[in-house]
Backbone as ProteinMPNN parsed JSONL, in Angstrom:
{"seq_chain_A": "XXXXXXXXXXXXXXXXXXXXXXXXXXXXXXXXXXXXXXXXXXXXXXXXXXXXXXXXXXXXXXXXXXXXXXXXXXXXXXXXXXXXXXXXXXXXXXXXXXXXXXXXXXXXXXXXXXXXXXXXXXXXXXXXXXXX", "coords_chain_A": {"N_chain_A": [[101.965, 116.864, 102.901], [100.418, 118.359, 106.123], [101.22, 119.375, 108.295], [100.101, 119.672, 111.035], [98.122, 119.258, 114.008], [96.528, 115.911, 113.731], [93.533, 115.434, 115.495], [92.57, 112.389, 116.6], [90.025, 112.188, 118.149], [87.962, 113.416, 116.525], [88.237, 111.963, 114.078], [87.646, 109.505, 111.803], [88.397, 105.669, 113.345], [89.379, 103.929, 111.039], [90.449, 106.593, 109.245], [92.059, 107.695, 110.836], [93.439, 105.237, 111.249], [94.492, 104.335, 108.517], [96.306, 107.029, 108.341], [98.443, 106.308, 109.649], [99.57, 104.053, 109.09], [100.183, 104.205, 106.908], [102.172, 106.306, 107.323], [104.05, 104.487, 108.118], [104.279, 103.408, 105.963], [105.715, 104.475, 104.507], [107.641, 105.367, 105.657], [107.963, 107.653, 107.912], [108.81, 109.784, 110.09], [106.28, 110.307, 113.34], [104.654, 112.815, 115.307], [103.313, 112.101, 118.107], [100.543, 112.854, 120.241], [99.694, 111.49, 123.62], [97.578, 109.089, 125.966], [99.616, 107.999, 128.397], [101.015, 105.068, 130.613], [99.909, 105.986, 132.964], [97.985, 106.94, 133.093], [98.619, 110.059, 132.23], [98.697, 113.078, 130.268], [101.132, 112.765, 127.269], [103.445, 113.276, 125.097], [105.354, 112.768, 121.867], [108.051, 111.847, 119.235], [107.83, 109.065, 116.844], [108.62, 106.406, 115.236], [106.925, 104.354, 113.513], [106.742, 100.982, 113.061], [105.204, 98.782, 113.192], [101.829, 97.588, 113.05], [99.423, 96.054, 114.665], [97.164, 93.695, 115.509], [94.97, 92.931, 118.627], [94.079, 89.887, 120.776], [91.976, 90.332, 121.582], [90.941, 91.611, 119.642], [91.702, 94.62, 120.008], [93.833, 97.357, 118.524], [97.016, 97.528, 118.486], [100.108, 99.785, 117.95], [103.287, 99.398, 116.839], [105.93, 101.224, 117.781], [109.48, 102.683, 117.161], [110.593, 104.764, 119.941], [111.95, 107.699, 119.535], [112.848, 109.639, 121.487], [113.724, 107.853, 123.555], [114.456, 106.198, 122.229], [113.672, 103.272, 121.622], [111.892, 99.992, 121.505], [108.672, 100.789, 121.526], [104.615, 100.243, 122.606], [101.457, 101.072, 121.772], [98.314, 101.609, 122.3], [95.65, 101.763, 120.054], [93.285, 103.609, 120.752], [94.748, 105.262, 123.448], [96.103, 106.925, 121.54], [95.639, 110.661, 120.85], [96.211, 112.189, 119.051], [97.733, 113.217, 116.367], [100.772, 113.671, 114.082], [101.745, 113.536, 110.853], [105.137, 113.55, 110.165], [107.509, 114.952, 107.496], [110.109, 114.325, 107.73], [112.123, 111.433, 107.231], [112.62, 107.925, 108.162], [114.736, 107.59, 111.255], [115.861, 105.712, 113.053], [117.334, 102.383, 113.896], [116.08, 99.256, 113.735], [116.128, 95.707, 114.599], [115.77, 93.001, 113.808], [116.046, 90.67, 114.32], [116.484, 91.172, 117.308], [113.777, 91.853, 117.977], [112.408, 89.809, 117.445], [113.192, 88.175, 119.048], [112.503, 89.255, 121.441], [109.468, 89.569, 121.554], [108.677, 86.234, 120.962], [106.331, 84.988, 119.745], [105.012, 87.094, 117.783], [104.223, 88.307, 114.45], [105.885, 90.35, 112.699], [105.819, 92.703, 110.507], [107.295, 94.586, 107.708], [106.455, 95.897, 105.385], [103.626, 96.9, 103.732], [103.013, 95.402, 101.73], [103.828, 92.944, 102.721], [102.308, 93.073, 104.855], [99.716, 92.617, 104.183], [99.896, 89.957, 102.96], [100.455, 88.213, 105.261], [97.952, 88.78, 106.473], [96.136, 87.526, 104.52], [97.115, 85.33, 104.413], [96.797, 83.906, 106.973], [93.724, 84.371, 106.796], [92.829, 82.904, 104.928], [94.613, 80.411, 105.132], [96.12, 78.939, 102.933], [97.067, 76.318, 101.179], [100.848, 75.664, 100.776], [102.459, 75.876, 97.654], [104.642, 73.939, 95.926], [106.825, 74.927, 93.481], [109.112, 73.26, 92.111], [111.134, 70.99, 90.275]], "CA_chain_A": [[101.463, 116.516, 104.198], [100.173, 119.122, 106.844], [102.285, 119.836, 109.692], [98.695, 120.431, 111.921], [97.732, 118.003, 114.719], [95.46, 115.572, 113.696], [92.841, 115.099, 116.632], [91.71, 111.21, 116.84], [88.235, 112.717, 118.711], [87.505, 113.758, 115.665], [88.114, 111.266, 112.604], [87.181, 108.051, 112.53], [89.187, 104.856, 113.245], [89.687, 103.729, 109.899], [91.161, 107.516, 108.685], [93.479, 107.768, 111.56], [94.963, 103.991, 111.16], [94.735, 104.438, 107.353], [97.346, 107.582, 108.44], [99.321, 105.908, 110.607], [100.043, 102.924, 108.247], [100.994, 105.346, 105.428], [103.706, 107.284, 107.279], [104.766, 103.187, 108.084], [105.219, 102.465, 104.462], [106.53, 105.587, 103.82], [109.192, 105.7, 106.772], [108.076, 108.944, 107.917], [108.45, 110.028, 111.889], [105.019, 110.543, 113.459], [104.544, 112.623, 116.777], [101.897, 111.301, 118.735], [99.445, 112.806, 121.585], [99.017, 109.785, 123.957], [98.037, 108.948, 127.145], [100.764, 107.15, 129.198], [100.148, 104.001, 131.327], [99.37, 106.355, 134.268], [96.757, 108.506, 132.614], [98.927, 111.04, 131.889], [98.742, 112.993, 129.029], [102.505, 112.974, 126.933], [103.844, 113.463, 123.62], [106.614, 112.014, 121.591], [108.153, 111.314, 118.227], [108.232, 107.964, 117.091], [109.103, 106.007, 113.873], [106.101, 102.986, 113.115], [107.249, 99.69, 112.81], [104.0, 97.767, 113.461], [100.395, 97.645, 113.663], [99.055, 94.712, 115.238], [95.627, 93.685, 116.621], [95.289, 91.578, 119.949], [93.18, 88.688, 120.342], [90.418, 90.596, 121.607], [90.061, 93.059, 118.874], [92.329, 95.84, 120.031], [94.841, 97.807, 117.703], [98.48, 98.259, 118.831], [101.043, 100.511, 116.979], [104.411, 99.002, 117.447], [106.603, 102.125, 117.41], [110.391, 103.03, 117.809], [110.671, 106.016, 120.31], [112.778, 108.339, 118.987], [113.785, 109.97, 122.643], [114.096, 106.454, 123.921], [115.88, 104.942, 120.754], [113.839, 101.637, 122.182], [110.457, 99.812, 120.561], [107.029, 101.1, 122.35], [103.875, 100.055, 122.367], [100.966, 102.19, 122.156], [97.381, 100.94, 122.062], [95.318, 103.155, 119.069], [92.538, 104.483, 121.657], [95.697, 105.857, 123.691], [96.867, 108.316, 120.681], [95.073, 110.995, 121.239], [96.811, 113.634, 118.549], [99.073, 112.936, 116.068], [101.15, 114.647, 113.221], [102.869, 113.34, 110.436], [106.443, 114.26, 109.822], [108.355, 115.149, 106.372], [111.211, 113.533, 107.859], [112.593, 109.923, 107.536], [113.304, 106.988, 110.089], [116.588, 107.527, 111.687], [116.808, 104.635, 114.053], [117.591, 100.823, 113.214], [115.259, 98.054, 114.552], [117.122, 94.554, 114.481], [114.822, 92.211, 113.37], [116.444, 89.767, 115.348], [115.977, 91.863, 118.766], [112.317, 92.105, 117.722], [111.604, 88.404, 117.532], [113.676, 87.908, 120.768], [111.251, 89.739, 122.659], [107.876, 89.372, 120.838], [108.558, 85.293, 119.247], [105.079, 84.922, 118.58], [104.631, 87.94, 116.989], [104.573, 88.377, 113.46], [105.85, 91.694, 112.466], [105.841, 93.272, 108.748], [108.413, 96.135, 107.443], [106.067, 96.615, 104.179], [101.676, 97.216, 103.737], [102.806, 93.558, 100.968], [103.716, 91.733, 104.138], [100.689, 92.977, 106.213], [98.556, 91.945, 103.026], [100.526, 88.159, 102.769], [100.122, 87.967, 106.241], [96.489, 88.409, 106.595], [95.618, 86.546, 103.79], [97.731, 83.647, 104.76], [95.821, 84.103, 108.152], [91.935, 84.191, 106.621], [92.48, 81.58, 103.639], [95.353, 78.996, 105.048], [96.241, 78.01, 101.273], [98.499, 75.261, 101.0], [102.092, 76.03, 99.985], [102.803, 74.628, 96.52], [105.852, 73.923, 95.822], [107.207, 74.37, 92.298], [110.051, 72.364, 91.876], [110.927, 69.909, 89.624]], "C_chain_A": [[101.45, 117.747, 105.09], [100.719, 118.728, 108.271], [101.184, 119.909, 111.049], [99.121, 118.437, 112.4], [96.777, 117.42, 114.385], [94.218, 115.23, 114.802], [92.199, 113.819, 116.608], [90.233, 111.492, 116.694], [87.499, 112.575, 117.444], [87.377, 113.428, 113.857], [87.953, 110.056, 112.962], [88.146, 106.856, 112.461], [90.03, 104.599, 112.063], [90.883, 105.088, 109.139], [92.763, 107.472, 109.558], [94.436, 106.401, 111.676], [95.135, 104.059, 109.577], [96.47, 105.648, 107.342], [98.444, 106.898, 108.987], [100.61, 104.65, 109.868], [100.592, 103.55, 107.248], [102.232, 105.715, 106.102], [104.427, 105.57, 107.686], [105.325, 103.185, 107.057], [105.846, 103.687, 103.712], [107.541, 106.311, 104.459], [109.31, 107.06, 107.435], [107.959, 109.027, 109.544], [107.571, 110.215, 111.975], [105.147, 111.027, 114.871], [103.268, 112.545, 117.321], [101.535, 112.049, 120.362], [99.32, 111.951, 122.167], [98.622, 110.01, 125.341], [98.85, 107.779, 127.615], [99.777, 106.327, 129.854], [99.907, 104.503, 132.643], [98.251, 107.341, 134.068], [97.34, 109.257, 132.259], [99.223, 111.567, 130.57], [100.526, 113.586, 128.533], [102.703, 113.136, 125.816], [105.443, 112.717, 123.343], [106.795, 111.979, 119.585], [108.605, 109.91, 118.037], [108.096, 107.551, 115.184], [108.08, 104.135, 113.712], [106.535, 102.08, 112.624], [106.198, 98.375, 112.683], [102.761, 98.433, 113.505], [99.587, 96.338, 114.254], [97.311, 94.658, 115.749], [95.92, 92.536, 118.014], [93.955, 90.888, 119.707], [91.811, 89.282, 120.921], [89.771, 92.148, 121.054], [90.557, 94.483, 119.347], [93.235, 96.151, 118.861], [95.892, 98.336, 118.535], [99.063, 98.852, 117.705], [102.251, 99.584, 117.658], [105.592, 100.36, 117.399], [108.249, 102.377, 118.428], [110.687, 104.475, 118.652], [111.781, 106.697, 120.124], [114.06, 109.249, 120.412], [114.035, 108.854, 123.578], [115.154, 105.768, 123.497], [115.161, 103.245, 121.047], [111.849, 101.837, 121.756], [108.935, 100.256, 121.923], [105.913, 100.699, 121.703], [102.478, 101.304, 122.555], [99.52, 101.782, 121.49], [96.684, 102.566, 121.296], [94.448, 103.899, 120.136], [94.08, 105.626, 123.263], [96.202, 107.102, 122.835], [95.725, 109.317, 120.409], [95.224, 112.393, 120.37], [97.956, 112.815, 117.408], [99.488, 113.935, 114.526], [102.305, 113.673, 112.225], [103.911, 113.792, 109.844], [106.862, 114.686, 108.477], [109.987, 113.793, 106.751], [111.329, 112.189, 107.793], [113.168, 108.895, 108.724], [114.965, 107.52, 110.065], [117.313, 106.367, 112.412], [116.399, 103.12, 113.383], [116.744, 100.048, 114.318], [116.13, 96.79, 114.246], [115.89, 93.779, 114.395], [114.532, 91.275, 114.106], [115.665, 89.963, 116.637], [114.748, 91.469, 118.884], [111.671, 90.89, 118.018], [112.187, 87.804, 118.833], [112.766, 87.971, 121.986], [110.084, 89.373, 122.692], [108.22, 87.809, 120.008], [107.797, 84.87, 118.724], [104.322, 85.585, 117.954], [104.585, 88.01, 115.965], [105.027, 89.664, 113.074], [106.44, 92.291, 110.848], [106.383, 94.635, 108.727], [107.503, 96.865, 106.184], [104.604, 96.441, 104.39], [101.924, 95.69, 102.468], [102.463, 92.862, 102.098], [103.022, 91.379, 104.505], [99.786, 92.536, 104.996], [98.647, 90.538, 102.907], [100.021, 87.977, 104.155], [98.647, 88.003, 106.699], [95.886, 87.591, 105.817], [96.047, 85.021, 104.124], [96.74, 83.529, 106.106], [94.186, 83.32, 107.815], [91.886, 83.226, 105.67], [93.362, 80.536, 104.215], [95.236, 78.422, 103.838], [97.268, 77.469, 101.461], [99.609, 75.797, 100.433], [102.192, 74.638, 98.869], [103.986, 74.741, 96.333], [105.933, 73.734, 94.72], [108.191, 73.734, 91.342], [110.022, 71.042, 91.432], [111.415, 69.135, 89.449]], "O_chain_A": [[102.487, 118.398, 104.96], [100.471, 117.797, 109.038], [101.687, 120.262, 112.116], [99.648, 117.411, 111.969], [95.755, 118.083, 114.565], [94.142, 114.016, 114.618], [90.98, 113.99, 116.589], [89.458, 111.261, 115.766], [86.577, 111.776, 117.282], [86.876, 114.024, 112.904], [88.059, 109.56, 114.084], [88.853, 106.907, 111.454], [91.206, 104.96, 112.013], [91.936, 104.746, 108.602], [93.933, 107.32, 109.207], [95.619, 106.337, 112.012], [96.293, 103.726, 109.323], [97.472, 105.369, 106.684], [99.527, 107.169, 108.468], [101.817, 104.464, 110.02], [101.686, 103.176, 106.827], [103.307, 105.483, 105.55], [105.631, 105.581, 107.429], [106.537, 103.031, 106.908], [106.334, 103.747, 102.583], [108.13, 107.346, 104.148], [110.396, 107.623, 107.57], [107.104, 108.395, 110.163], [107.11, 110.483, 110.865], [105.572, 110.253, 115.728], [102.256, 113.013, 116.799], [102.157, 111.805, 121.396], [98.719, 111.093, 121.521], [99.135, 110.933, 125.973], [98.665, 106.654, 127.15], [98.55, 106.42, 129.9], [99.692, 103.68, 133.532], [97.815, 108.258, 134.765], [96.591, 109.753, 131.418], [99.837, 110.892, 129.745], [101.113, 114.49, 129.128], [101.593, 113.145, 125.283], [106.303, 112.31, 124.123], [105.841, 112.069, 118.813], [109.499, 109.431, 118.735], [107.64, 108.212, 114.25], [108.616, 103.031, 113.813], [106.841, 102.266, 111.446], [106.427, 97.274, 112.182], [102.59, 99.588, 113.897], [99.191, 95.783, 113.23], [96.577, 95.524, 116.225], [96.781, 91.681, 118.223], [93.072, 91.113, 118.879], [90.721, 88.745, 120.722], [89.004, 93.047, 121.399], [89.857, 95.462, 119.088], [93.454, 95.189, 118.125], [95.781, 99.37, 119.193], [98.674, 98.564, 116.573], [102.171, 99.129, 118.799], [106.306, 100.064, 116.441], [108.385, 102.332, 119.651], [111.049, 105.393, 117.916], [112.77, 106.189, 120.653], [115.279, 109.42, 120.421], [114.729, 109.182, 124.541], [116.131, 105.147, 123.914], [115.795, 102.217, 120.811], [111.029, 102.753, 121.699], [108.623, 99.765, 123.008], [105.893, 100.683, 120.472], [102.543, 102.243, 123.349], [99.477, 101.622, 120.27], [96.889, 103.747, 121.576], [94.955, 104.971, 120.464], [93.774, 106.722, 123.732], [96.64, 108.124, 123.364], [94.798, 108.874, 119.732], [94.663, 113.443, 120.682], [98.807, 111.984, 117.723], [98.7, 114.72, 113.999], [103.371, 113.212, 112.635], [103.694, 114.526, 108.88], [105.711, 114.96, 108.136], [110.525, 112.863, 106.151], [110.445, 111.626, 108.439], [113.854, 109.052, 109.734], [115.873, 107.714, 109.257], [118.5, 106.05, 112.487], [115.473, 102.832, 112.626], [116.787, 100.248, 115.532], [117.015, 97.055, 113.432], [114.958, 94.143, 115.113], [113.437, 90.917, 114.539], [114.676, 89.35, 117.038], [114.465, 90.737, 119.833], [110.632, 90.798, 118.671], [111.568, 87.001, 119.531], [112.44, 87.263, 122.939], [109.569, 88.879, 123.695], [108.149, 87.79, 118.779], [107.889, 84.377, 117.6], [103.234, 85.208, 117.522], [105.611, 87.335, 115.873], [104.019, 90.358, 113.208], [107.561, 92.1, 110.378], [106.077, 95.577, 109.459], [107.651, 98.058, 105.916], [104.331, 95.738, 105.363], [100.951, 94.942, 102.368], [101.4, 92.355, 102.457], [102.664, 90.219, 104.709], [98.886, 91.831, 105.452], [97.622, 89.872, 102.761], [98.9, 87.468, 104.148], [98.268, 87.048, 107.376], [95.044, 86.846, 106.32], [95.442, 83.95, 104.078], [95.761, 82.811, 105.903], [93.663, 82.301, 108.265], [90.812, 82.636, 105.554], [92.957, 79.439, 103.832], [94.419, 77.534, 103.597], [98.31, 77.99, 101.861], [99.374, 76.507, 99.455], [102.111, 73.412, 98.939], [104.482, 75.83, 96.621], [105.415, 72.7, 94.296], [108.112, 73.692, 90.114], [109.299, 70.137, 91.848], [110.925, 68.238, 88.762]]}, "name": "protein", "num_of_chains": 1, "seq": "XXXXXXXXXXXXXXXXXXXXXXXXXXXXXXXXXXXXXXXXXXXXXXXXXXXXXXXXXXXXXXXXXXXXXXXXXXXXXXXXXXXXXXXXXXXXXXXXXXXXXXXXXXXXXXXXXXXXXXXXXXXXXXXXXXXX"}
């Protein structure tokens, strides 16, 4: 992996959440170009925990901020730069916490999950039960 900033501007949706989701399932810090909720432009390292869409077709990242220690949100047109790390997560999410805050969220630790979870989503297949 290259240490270089990736520039958003300049790849297309798909490449830069295809990255983003990788250093997810591969636990890797990511620092991120963004703008803040005042316009301003900031930087940060943060450790991906989520990707989410909203109901009208946006993409969130769910990410732990690393100089925070606490979960951020960070809508994809917001990241504006990013780089992924060598290094591994360092900080603990509580699963618990997570659904405390967010309880109608769904939120996935693995790229299975987010695969079960969409599919359960677009097909609703009955649970069979195989017990006998």
């Amino acid at each position: 992996m290259s240490n270089s900033m990736k520039i958003t501007a300049g790849r297309t949706i798909t490449r830069t959440l295809t990255a983003l989701i990788r250093a997810m399932g591969g636990q890797r810090a990511t620092t991120i170009a963004y703008v803040d909720g005042k316009g301003e432009d900031s930087a940060g390292t943060v450790e991906i925990h989520n990707v989410l869409t909203t109901s009208k077709g946006g993409i969130t990242v769910r990410a732990m901020c690393r100089a925070r220690g606490e979960m951020r949100t960070f809508a994809l047109e917001q990241i504006k730069a990013y780089t992924v790390q060598r290094i591994r997560f360092v900080l603990t999410v509580l699963e618990e916490k997570v659904q405390e805050v967010f309880p109608l969220t769904y939120f996935v630790f693995t790229a299975e999950e987010m695969l079960d979870l969409e599919l359960e989503r677009d097909y609703l297949l009955p649970k069979v039960s195989l017990a006998v």
